[in-house]
Amino acid sequence: MSIQTTTDGALTRKVEQPAGLRWRKPRGKSRRFFLGILLPLFILGLWQFLSTHQYADPALFPAPSAIVKELYNMIVSGELQSHLKVSVLRALLGFLLGGSAGLITGLLVGMFNKAEEILDPTIQMVRAIPILAITPLFILWFGYGEVSKILLISLASFFPLYINTFLGVRNVDAKLFDVAKVLEFNRAQQMLRLVIPAAMPNFLLGLRLSISFSWMVLVSAELMGAEKGVGYLIQDARSFMRTEVVFIGIFLFAAVGKLSDSFVRLLEQRLLKWQDTYKG
């Protein structure tokens, strides 16, 4: 309780709640977080209820509590970490290879019309081919080893960065190039001080898509004769009807993909503060 003085000199008393009982309405990021987890929590609660009361077949839809128990056992035994480590390494290598190639090619094609005329038609033609159609050819060329898996991931991660980098370069305001001419920028200065900062929003969008494509294709790659990895873990669990492990593998892909996406969103917040239109 506190005593306050009004403008006419009268004393008023204001009753304050103890700090421990005070509830503050969540704002900003906290509010967004709470709203975001409402639907998953509802689905998990409904799922647990249906499984507990045997409205769902436990062989096909094991209860979330059973999945958590299996997850704990796999973490304690180290099985999960060994598969996850292999998958992360494959996805990272494939993304670095394909993403860097997409970035460099996108800059080249965006900056030079001659490069666009030579390269872009072929790239667009290859982009239209489904990854699953190329997979048998990669197996014939490179076998079931790591090379074919990493190349498949790199191929999938190439196109999002290429297209968005190309669009970012082409959307740079032409007046900025006139200013660069007045300031007598050479090609390298134009690239570093004008093109890359202006194309940064498209580049970051391409980065997000490229990472997500890497994780999606990783599953297909690891189903292709792998002996380690989360994709292999799912395939092996399906063969032995370990449905809990199948769900763990799927949730693992979702969690790692979301973490990767959140990392890029954090980069956006850091790198795009200068934009008036950025609302992140």
GROMACS .gro file of C-alpha atoms in nm:
model
  280
    1MET     CA    1   0.000   0.000   0.000
    2SER     CA    2   0.126   0.351  -0.080
    3ILE     CA    3  -0.001   0.705  -0.002
    4GLN     CA    4  -0.025   0.959  -0.286
    5THR     CA    5  -0.102   1.333  -0.279
    6THR     CA    6  -0.350   1.478  -0.529
    7THR     CA    7  -0.331   1.828  -0.683
    8ASP     CA    8  -0.575   1.972  -0.423
    9GLY     CA    9  -0.368   1.841  -0.133
   10ALA     CA   10  -0.594   1.549  -0.039
   11LEU     CA   11  -0.430   1.224   0.055
   12THR     CA   12  -0.532   0.910  -0.124
   13ARG     CA   13  -0.430   0.552  -0.064
   14LYS     CA   14  -0.341   0.313  -0.339
   15VAL     CA   15  -0.338  -0.058  -0.262
   16GLU     CA   16  -0.055  -0.240  -0.438
   17GLN     CA   17  -0.042  -0.614  -0.488
   18PRO     CA   18   0.266  -0.803  -0.363
   19ALA     CA   19   0.525  -0.846  -0.635
   20GLY     CA   20   0.486  -1.224  -0.630
   21LEU     CA   21   0.109  -1.204  -0.702
   22ARG     CA   22   0.129  -0.940  -0.972
   23TRP     CA   23   0.048  -1.068  -1.324
   24ARG     CA   24   0.188  -0.879  -1.613
   25LYS     CA   25   0.038  -0.909  -1.956
   26PRO     CA   26   0.302  -1.054  -2.191
   27ARG     CA   27   0.417  -0.811  -2.456
   28GLY     CA   28   0.625  -0.818  -2.770
   29LYS     CA   29   0.829  -1.131  -2.820
   30SER     CA   30   0.691  -1.302  -2.509
   31ARG     CA   31   0.334  -1.256  -2.632
   32ARG     CA   32   0.431  -1.386  -2.975
   33PHE     CA   33   0.599  -1.688  -2.815
   34PHE     CA   34   0.295  -1.773  -2.601
   35LEU     CA   35   0.060  -1.739  -2.897
   36GLY     CA   36   0.290  -1.955  -3.109
   37ILE     CA   37   0.296  -2.249  -2.868
   38LEU     CA   38  -0.080  -2.254  -2.801
   39LEU     CA   39  -0.168  -2.468  -3.103
   40PRO     CA   40   0.118  -2.722  -3.055
   41LEU     CA   41   0.026  -2.758  -2.686
   42PHE     CA   42  -0.339  -2.814  -2.775
   43ILE     CA   43  -0.248  -3.079  -3.036
   44LEU     CA   44  -0.016  -3.257  -2.791
   45GLY     CA   45  -0.281  -3.252  -2.517
   46LEU     CA   46  -0.546  -3.391  -2.750
   47TRP     CA   47  -0.305  -3.654  -2.880
   48GLN     CA   48  -0.215  -3.765  -2.525
   49PHE     CA   49  -0.584  -3.783  -2.431
   50LEU     CA   50  -0.677  -3.996  -2.733
   51SER     CA   51  -0.383  -4.230  -2.678
   52THR     CA   52  -0.442  -4.267  -2.303
   53HIS     CA   53  -0.808  -4.354  -2.356
   54GLN     CA   54  -0.718  -4.590  -2.642
   55TYR     CA   55  -0.900  -4.396  -2.912
   56ALA     CA   56  -0.583  -4.423  -3.123
   57ASP     CA   57  -0.376  -4.731  -3.212
   58PRO     CA   58  -0.056  -4.709  -3.001
   59ALA     CA   59   0.139  -4.895  -3.272
   60LEU     CA   60   0.067  -4.612  -3.518
   61PHE     CA   61   0.014  -4.318  -3.280
   62PRO     CA   62   0.217  -4.374  -2.962
   63ALA     CA   63   0.139  -4.131  -2.681
   64PRO     CA   64   0.361  -3.821  -2.653
   65SER     CA   65   0.470  -3.945  -2.309
   66ALA     CA   66   0.595  -4.271  -2.469
   67ILE     CA   67   0.784  -4.071  -2.733
   68VAL     CA   68   0.947  -3.857  -2.464
   69LYS     CA   69   1.049  -4.169  -2.272
   70GLU     CA   70   1.207  -4.320  -2.585
   71LEU     CA   71   1.379  -3.988  -2.656
   72TYR     CA   72   1.530  -3.991  -2.306
   73ASN     CA   73   1.658  -4.348  -2.354
   74MET     CA   74   1.818  -4.256  -2.688
   75ILE     CA   75   1.987  -3.950  -2.541
   76VAL     CA   76   2.123  -4.147  -2.244
   77SER     CA   77   2.257  -4.422  -2.471
   78GLY     CA   78   2.412  -4.167  -2.709
   79GLU     CA   79   2.232  -4.313  -3.012
   80LEU     CA   80   2.052  -3.991  -3.097
   81GLN     CA   81   2.360  -3.770  -3.078
   82SER     CA   82   2.562  -3.995  -3.311
   83HIS     CA   83   2.293  -3.987  -3.583
   84LEU     CA   84   2.229  -3.614  -3.541
   85LYS     CA   85   2.599  -3.532  -3.568
   86VAL     CA   86   2.626  -3.712  -3.904
   87SER     CA   87   2.312  -3.543  -4.040
   88VAL     CA   88   2.420  -3.194  -3.934
   89LEU     CA   89   2.761  -3.243  -4.096
   90ARG     CA   90   2.604  -3.361  -4.424
   91ALA     CA   91   2.353  -3.076  -4.433
   92LEU     CA   92   2.621  -2.820  -4.350
   93LEU     CA   93   2.866  -2.941  -4.616
   94GLY     CA   94   2.592  -2.960  -4.881
   95PHE     CA   95   2.460  -2.616  -4.791
   96LEU     CA   96   2.806  -2.454  -4.793
   97LEU     CA   97   2.885  -2.604  -5.132
   98GLY     CA   98   2.551  -2.531  -5.300
   99GLY     CA   99   2.474  -2.206  -5.120
  100SER     CA  100   2.810  -2.045  -5.194
  101ALA     CA  101   2.782  -2.150  -5.561
  102GLY     CA  102   2.430  -2.005  -5.576
  103LEU     CA  103   2.542  -1.678  -5.419
  104ILE     CA  104   2.840  -1.630  -5.652
  105THR     CA  105   2.643  -1.728  -5.963
  106GLY     CA  106   2.351  -1.505  -5.863
  107LEU     CA  107   2.584  -1.206  -5.821
  108LEU     CA  108   2.755  -1.279  -6.153
  109VAL     CA  109   2.431  -1.320  -6.350
  110GLY     CA  110   2.273  -1.021  -6.178
  111MET     CA  111   2.565  -0.790  -6.252
  112PHE     CA  112   2.641  -0.888  -6.610
  113ASN     CA  113   2.382  -0.926  -6.888
  114LYS     CA  114   2.616  -1.146  -7.090
  115ALA     CA  115   2.642  -1.391  -6.798
  116GLU     CA  116   2.263  -1.397  -6.772
  117GLU     CA  117   2.227  -1.477  -7.142
  118ILE     CA  118   2.478  -1.764  -7.118
  119LEU     CA  119   2.401  -1.918  -6.777
  120ASP     CA  120   2.043  -1.844  -6.676
  121PRO     CA  121   1.860  -2.055  -6.944
  122THR     CA  122   2.057  -2.367  -6.849
  123ILE     CA  123   2.014  -2.305  -6.475
  124GLN     CA  124   1.639  -2.260  -6.512
  125MET     CA  125   1.620  -2.580  -6.716
  126VAL     CA  126   1.806  -2.779  -6.448
  127ARG     CA  127   1.591  -2.618  -6.177
  128ALA     CA  128   1.278  -2.763  -6.336
  129ILE     CA  129   1.408  -3.121  -6.292
  130PRO     CA  130   1.279  -3.284  -5.969
  131ILE     CA  131   1.551  -3.388  -5.726
  132LEU     CA  132   1.408  -3.741  -5.708
  133ALA     CA  133   1.454  -3.774  -6.084
  134ILE     CA  134   1.825  -3.690  -6.055
  135THR     CA  135   1.887  -3.919  -5.757
  136PRO     CA  136   1.925  -4.245  -5.959
  137LEU     CA  137   2.176  -4.074  -6.186
  138PHE     CA  138   2.381  -3.954  -5.887
  139ILE     CA  139   2.382  -4.309  -5.750
  140LEU     CA  140   2.512  -4.441  -6.084
  141TRP     CA  141   2.782  -4.174  -6.100
  142PHE     CA  142   2.894  -4.152  -5.737
  143GLY     CA  143   2.755  -4.466  -5.571
  144TYR     CA  144   2.586  -4.475  -5.231
  145GLY     CA  145   2.870  -4.293  -5.053
  146GLU     CA  146   2.884  -3.949  -4.899
  147VAL     CA  147   2.959  -3.770  -5.227
  148SER     CA  148   2.620  -3.841  -5.384
  149LYS     CA  149   2.434  -3.734  -5.066
  150ILE     CA  150   2.625  -3.408  -5.026
  151LEU     CA  151   2.587  -3.323  -5.397
  152LEU     CA  152   2.211  -3.379  -5.380
  153ILE     CA  153   2.185  -3.143  -5.082
  154SER     CA  154   2.406  -2.884  -5.250
  155LEU     CA  155   2.196  -2.898  -5.568
  156ALA     CA  156   1.880  -2.831  -5.369
  157SER     CA  157   2.035  -2.544  -5.174
  158PHE     CA  158   2.180  -2.380  -5.486
  159PHE     CA  159   1.861  -2.253  -5.649
  160PRO     CA  160   1.699  -2.050  -5.366
  161LEU     CA  161   2.016  -1.848  -5.311
  162TYR     CA  162   2.079  -1.809  -5.684
  163ILE     CA  163   1.729  -1.680  -5.765
  164ASN     CA  164   1.699  -1.445  -5.468
  165THR     CA  165   2.049  -1.304  -5.510
  166PHE     CA  166   1.981  -1.245  -5.880
  167LEU     CA  167   1.653  -1.068  -5.800
  168GLY     CA  168   1.817  -0.864  -5.525
  169VAL     CA  169   2.088  -0.738  -5.761
  170ARG     CA  170   1.840  -0.658  -6.036
  171ASN     CA  171   1.616  -0.466  -5.794
  172VAL     CA  172   1.892  -0.227  -5.689
  173ASP     CA  173   1.786   0.128  -5.773
  174ALA     CA  174   1.954   0.243  -6.096
  175LYS     CA  175   2.006   0.589  -5.945
  176LEU     CA  176   2.249   0.434  -5.698
  177PHE     CA  177   2.464   0.318  -5.989
  178ASP     CA  178   2.464   0.674  -6.123
  179VAL     CA  179   2.585   0.793  -5.784
  180ALA     CA  180   2.853   0.520  -5.790
  181LYS     CA  181   2.972   0.651  -6.128
  182VAL     CA  182   2.991   1.004  -5.991
  183LEU     CA  183   3.195   0.875  -5.698
  184GLU     CA  184   3.411   0.681  -5.948
  185PHE     CA  185   3.358   0.341  -5.783
  186ASN     CA  186   3.526   0.052  -5.958
  187ARG     CA  187   3.349  -0.287  -5.999
  188ALA     CA  188   3.473  -0.422  -5.666
  189GLN     CA  189   3.358  -0.108  -5.480
  190GLN     CA  190   3.020  -0.120  -5.654
  191MET     CA  191   2.982  -0.481  -5.545
  192LEU     CA  192   3.090  -0.437  -5.183
  193ARG     CA  193   2.950  -0.089  -5.106
  194LEU     CA  194   2.640  -0.080  -5.323
  195VAL     CA  195   2.511  -0.407  -5.464
  196ILE     CA  196   2.557  -0.640  -5.165
  197PRO     CA  197   2.403  -0.404  -4.904
  198ALA     CA  198   2.110  -0.323  -5.135
  199ALA     CA  199   2.048  -0.690  -5.217
  200MET     CA  200   2.084  -0.803  -4.855
  201PRO     CA  201   1.706  -0.857  -4.790
  202ASN     CA  202   1.676  -1.089  -5.091
  203PHE     CA  203   2.001  -1.259  -5.001
  204LEU     CA  204   1.880  -1.336  -4.648
  205LEU     CA  205   1.548  -1.464  -4.781
  206GLY     CA  206   1.740  -1.694  -5.015
  207LEU     CA  207   1.956  -1.806  -4.723
  208ARG     CA  208   1.649  -1.908  -4.522
  209LEU     CA  209   1.501  -2.101  -4.813
  210SER     CA  210   1.833  -2.260  -4.897
  211ILE     CA  211   1.882  -2.392  -4.542
  212SER     CA  212   1.529  -2.532  -4.529
  213PHE     CA  213   1.577  -2.703  -4.867
  214SER     CA  214   1.901  -2.856  -4.738
  215TRP     CA  215   1.716  -3.021  -4.450
  216MET     CA  216   1.431  -3.140  -4.670
  217VAL     CA  217   1.660  -3.308  -4.922
  218LEU     CA  218   1.876  -3.452  -4.644
  219VAL     CA  219   1.597  -3.699  -4.565
  220SER     CA  220   1.587  -3.826  -4.923
  221ALA     CA  221   1.965  -3.846  -4.932
  222GLU     CA  222   1.987  -4.045  -4.610
  223LEU     CA  223   1.718  -4.287  -4.721
  224MET     CA  224   1.955  -4.367  -5.007
  225GLY     CA  225   2.169  -4.641  -4.856
  226ALA     CA  226   2.302  -4.450  -4.555
  227GLU     CA  227   2.428  -4.626  -4.242
  228LYS     CA  228   2.407  -4.322  -4.014
  229GLY     CA  229   2.196  -4.010  -3.985
  230VAL     CA  230   1.845  -3.911  -3.882
  231GLY     CA  231   1.698  -4.020  -4.217
  232TYR     CA  232   1.853  -4.364  -4.175
  233LEU     CA  233   1.722  -4.370  -3.817
  234ILE     CA  234   1.366  -4.312  -3.944
  235GLN     CA  235   1.401  -4.577  -4.213
  236ASP     CA  236   1.545  -4.832  -3.970
  237ALA     CA  237   1.274  -4.757  -3.710
  238ARG     CA  238   1.002  -4.804  -3.972
  239SER     CA  239   1.139  -5.149  -4.058
  240PHE     CA  240   1.117  -5.261  -3.694
  241MET     CA  241   0.786  -5.082  -3.618
  242ARG     CA  242   0.951  -4.846  -3.368
  243THR     CA  243   0.697  -4.573  -3.429
  244GLU     CA  244   0.821  -4.365  -3.135
  245VAL     CA  245   1.162  -4.335  -3.304
  246VAL     CA  246   1.000  -4.236  -3.634
  247PHE     CA  247   0.824  -3.949  -3.456
  248ILE     CA  248   1.149  -3.853  -3.279
  249GLY     CA  249   1.327  -3.831  -3.615
  250ILE     CA  250   1.050  -3.615  -3.763
  251PHE     CA  251   1.043  -3.383  -3.461
  252LEU     CA  252   1.421  -3.362  -3.474
  253PHE     CA  253   1.413  -3.237  -3.833
  254ALA     CA  254   1.146  -2.985  -3.738
  255ALA     CA  255   1.344  -2.860  -3.436
  256VAL     CA  256   1.677  -2.827  -3.617
  257GLY     CA  257   1.507  -2.662  -3.915
  258LYS     CA  258   1.335  -2.410  -3.687
  259LEU     CA  259   1.660  -2.336  -3.504
  260SER     CA  260   1.837  -2.273  -3.836
  261ASP     CA  261   1.556  -2.044  -3.950
  262SER     CA  262   1.562  -1.854  -3.620
  263PHE     CA  263   1.936  -1.801  -3.658
  264VAL     CA  264   1.885  -1.638  -3.999
  265ARG     CA  265   1.599  -1.425  -3.859
  266LEU     CA  266   1.842  -1.305  -3.593
  267LEU     CA  267   2.087  -1.212  -3.868
  268GLU     CA  268   1.807  -1.019  -4.042
  269GLN     CA  269   1.740  -0.819  -3.728
  270ARG     CA  270   2.108  -0.730  -3.703
  271LEU     CA  271   2.175  -0.657  -4.069
  272LEU     CA  272   1.851  -0.488  -4.181
  273LYS     CA  273   1.810  -0.230  -3.906
  274TRP     CA  274   1.899   0.042  -4.153
  275GLN     CA  275   1.587  -0.025  -4.362
  276ASP     CA  276   1.288   0.202  -4.296
  277THR     CA  277   1.047  -0.068  -4.417
  278TYR     CA  278   1.193  -0.350  -4.208
  279LYS     CA  279   0.948  -0.449  -3.931
  280GLY     CA  280   1.129  -0.747  -3.783
   0.00000   0.00000   0.00000
